[in-house]
Structure formats: C-alpha cells, structure tokens
Amino acid sequence: MRDDDTLPAAMTIDAEGQGGFNPRPVLVVFVRLLAVVFLIGGLYQWTIILGPLGSGPGLNDIPVEFRVAAIFFSVFDLVAAVGLWLLSSWGAVVWLIAALTEIALHTFFASIFGPAPVTVAFHAVSIVIYTTFTYLVERSSES
C-alpha cells in the first residue's frame, strides 16, 4: 500500500458503467486515524518517562516492569505512528508488534499490568479491520 498517487474516490465506475467499491481510500483513512491514535499513545508514554504532568510518580518511582513497558511503547508507538502515516510496510509491521505486545501484556501478564479489555479489544478489532481492508485492496487490484 503506497500513497504515490492521489487519493481516489471510494466509489468508482468501470467501463461498463457499473459502480464498484474501492477499499483503498477507506484503508488509507483508517491507517491514518490509527497513526494519530498511536501518536497520542506514544506521547502519553513520554509524559510518564519525563513526568511533565506534575503530581504523578516519576519514572524512577514506578516498578521496573512498568518502566520497561513505558520505554518500549514510547519508542514503538511513535515509530509505528510515523510509519502508518507514511503508509509504509514497515509502519504496519512496527504497529503490529506494538499492538500484539500490548495485547500480550494485558492478557498473559494481567496480574502485573492489569486487565485492559478495552485496549485489548481495540487492538484486536483494528488488526482485523486492517487485515480485511488490506485483503480487499489486494483483491481489487488484481481485477
């Protein structure tokens, strides 16, 4: 999925006058919205590290496992956000690593990081949506 050409309309008309659904613009909008979400998440992780919110505990005051997670997600979320915004394949890979890592932390290590069903559901649904629209884009480009 590259953004070398202008964003085509979601509905196209073929040579016979038949209308068809073009999933590429929907995928582009979804990926860019996902990039904004991960940008906000990455900046939030940096507020934990740098502590500009004031009254909360600093990085040295939280347990080691939370420090490691904060540092990991502060980097991976921002790198994923940039890659997703640029519509690059490496951005999708970094996003998938970050999303699956967060799912694993809140599912398999819920006793440490706490259960976060909304976060886990968000990542799972976003992975399914991305996979579905990527499949539809590839399928429509073959025909």
GROMACS .gro file of C-alpha atoms in nm:
model
  143
    1MET     CA    1   0.000   0.000   0.000
    2ARG     CA    2   0.174   0.313  -0.122
    3ASP     CA    3   0.047   0.667  -0.144
    4ASP     CA    4   0.220   0.759  -0.472
    5ASP     CA    5  -0.095   0.871  -0.647
    6THR     CA    6  -0.376   1.096  -0.546
    7LEU     CA    7  -0.641   0.953  -0.321
    8PRO     CA    8  -0.907   0.800  -0.550
    9ALA     CA    9  -1.274   0.813  -0.470
   10ALA     CA   10  -1.420   0.525  -0.270
   11MET     CA   11  -1.680   0.461  -0.538
   12THR     CA   12  -1.560   0.412  -0.894
   13ILE     CA   13  -1.735   0.349  -1.223
   14ASP     CA   14  -1.586   0.093  -1.459
   15ALA     CA   15  -1.601   0.084  -1.841
   16GLU     CA   16  -1.948  -0.075  -1.847
   17GLY     CA   17  -2.092   0.196  -1.622
   18GLN     CA   18  -2.108  -0.034  -1.321
   19GLY     CA   19  -2.026   0.118  -0.985
   20GLY     CA   20  -1.780  -0.056  -0.758
   21PHE     CA   21  -1.641  -0.010  -0.411
   22ASN     CA   22  -1.275   0.091  -0.393
   23PRO     CA   23  -1.146  -0.009  -0.048
   24ARG     CA   24  -0.812   0.174  -0.079
   25PRO     CA   25  -0.931   0.520   0.036
   26VAL     CA   26  -1.105   0.364   0.335
   27LEU     CA   27  -0.784   0.179   0.426
   28VAL     CA   28  -0.580   0.498   0.392
   29VAL     CA   29  -0.816   0.690   0.622
   30PHE     CA   30  -0.823   0.404   0.874
   31VAL     CA   31  -0.443   0.374   0.880
   32ARG     CA   32  -0.400   0.749   0.922
   33LEU     CA   33  -0.652   0.755   1.211
   34LEU     CA   34  -0.464   0.465   1.366
   35ALA     CA   35  -0.143   0.667   1.328
   36VAL     CA   36  -0.299   0.955   1.522
   37VAL     CA   37  -0.407   0.717   1.800
   38PHE     CA   38  -0.056   0.573   1.826
   39LEU     CA   39   0.099   0.920   1.818
   40ILE     CA   40  -0.115   1.020   2.116
   41GLY     CA   41  -0.028   0.693   2.292
   42GLY     CA   42   0.343   0.740   2.231
   43LEU     CA   43   0.334   1.097   2.359
   44TYR     CA   44   0.148   0.979   2.668
   45GLN     CA   45   0.423   0.724   2.733
   46TRP     CA   46   0.678   1.005   2.708
   47THR     CA   47   0.483   1.200   2.971
   48ILE     CA   48   0.530   0.901   3.201
   49ILE     CA   49   0.904   0.899   3.130
   50LEU     CA   50   0.960   1.273   3.151
   51GLY     CA   51   0.695   1.339   3.413
   52PRO     CA   52   0.556   1.676   3.295
   53LEU     CA   53   0.214   1.605   3.445
   54GLY     CA   54   0.346   1.704   3.786
   55SER     CA   55   0.182   1.516   4.069
   56GLY     CA   56   0.226   1.163   3.933
   57PRO     CA   57   0.520   0.938   4.015
   58GLY     CA   58   0.833   0.979   3.808
   59LEU     CA   59   0.997   0.704   3.606
   60ASN     CA   60   1.222   0.609   3.898
   61ASP     CA   61   0.923   0.572   4.130
   62ILE     CA   62   0.738   0.308   3.929
   63PRO     CA   63   0.819  -0.066   3.924
   64VAL     CA   64   1.078  -0.194   3.677
   65GLU     CA   65   0.827  -0.379   3.458
   66PHE     CA   66   0.628  -0.057   3.408
   67ARG     CA   67   0.949   0.132   3.327
   68VAL     CA   68   1.039  -0.121   3.060
   69ALA     CA   69   0.688  -0.109   2.914
   70ALA     CA   70   0.681   0.273   2.917
   71ILE     CA   71   1.015   0.296   2.738
   72PHE     CA   72   0.921   0.025   2.486
   73PHE     CA   73   0.586   0.183   2.398
   74SER     CA   74   0.724   0.538   2.396
   75VAL     CA   75   0.952   0.436   2.110
   76PHE     CA   76   0.741   0.177   1.930
   77ASP     CA   77   0.416   0.377   1.935
   78LEU     CA   78   0.581   0.686   1.784
   79VAL     CA   79   0.774   0.487   1.522
   80ALA     CA   80   0.455   0.299   1.434
   81ALA     CA   81   0.265   0.629   1.409
   82VAL     CA   82   0.516   0.773   1.163
   83GLY     CA   83   0.526   0.454   0.958
   84LEU     CA   84   0.149   0.424   0.949
   85TRP     CA   85   0.108   0.788   0.849
   86LEU     CA   86   0.354   0.738   0.563
   87LEU     CA   87   0.160   0.425   0.460
   88SER     CA   88   0.479   0.221   0.460
   89SER     CA   89   0.500  -0.153   0.509
   90TRP     CA   90   0.749  -0.119   0.796
   91GLY     CA   91   0.499   0.103   0.978
   92ALA     CA   92   0.240  -0.172   0.966
   93VAL     CA   93   0.496  -0.421   1.098
   94VAL     CA   94   0.600  -0.196   1.389
   95TRP     CA   95   0.234  -0.124   1.464
   96LEU     CA   96   0.154  -0.495   1.465
   97ILE     CA   97   0.445  -0.567   1.703
   98ALA     CA   98   0.334  -0.289   1.939
   99ALA     CA   99  -0.033  -0.394   1.930
  100LEU     CA  100   0.040  -0.763   1.984
  101THR     CA  101   0.282  -0.680   2.264
  102GLU     CA  102   0.019  -0.473   2.442
  103ILE     CA  103  -0.238  -0.749   2.394
  104ALA     CA  104   0.008  -0.999   2.544
  105LEU     CA  105   0.089  -0.774   2.841
  106HIS     CA  106  -0.275  -0.722   2.933
  107THR     CA  107  -0.378  -1.081   2.862
  108PHE     CA  108  -0.096  -1.310   2.975
  109PHE     CA  109   0.053  -1.077   3.236
  110ALA     CA  110  -0.270  -0.926   3.365
  111SER     CA  111  -0.161  -0.987   3.724
  112ILE     CA  112   0.127  -0.742   3.669
  113PHE     CA  113  -0.009  -0.490   3.415
  114GLY     CA  114  -0.377  -0.529   3.492
  115PRO     CA  115  -0.652  -0.640   3.258
  116ALA     CA  116  -0.742  -0.380   2.999
  117PRO     CA  117  -1.031  -0.526   2.798
  118VAL     CA  118  -1.097  -0.204   2.606
  119THR     CA  119  -0.733  -0.177   2.496
  120VAL     CA  120  -0.715  -0.544   2.402
  121ALA     CA  121  -1.043  -0.521   2.209
  122PHE     CA  122  -0.929  -0.203   2.031
  123HIS     CA  123  -0.606  -0.366   1.913
  124ALA     CA  124  -0.779  -0.690   1.812
  125VAL     CA  125  -1.051  -0.511   1.617
  126SER     CA  126  -0.803  -0.276   1.449
  127ILE     CA  127  -0.591  -0.574   1.340
  128VAL     CA  128  -0.898  -0.745   1.193
  129ILE     CA  129  -1.008  -0.426   1.014
  130TYR     CA  130  -0.659  -0.366   0.874
  131THR     CA  131  -0.629  -0.726   0.757
  132THR     CA  132  -0.972  -0.719   0.595
  133PHE     CA  133  -0.919  -0.394   0.407
  134THR     CA  134  -0.567  -0.493   0.300
  135TYR     CA  135  -0.712  -0.815   0.158
  136LEU     CA  136  -0.985  -0.619  -0.023
  137VAL     CA  137  -0.732  -0.373  -0.167
  138GLU     CA  138  -0.513  -0.656  -0.295
  139ARG     CA  139  -0.814  -0.837  -0.437
  140SER     CA  140  -0.944  -0.526  -0.613
  141SER     CA  141  -0.601  -0.451  -0.762
  142GLU     CA  142  -0.587  -0.799  -0.918
  143SER     CA  143  -0.907  -0.744  -1.116
   0.00000   0.00000   0.00000
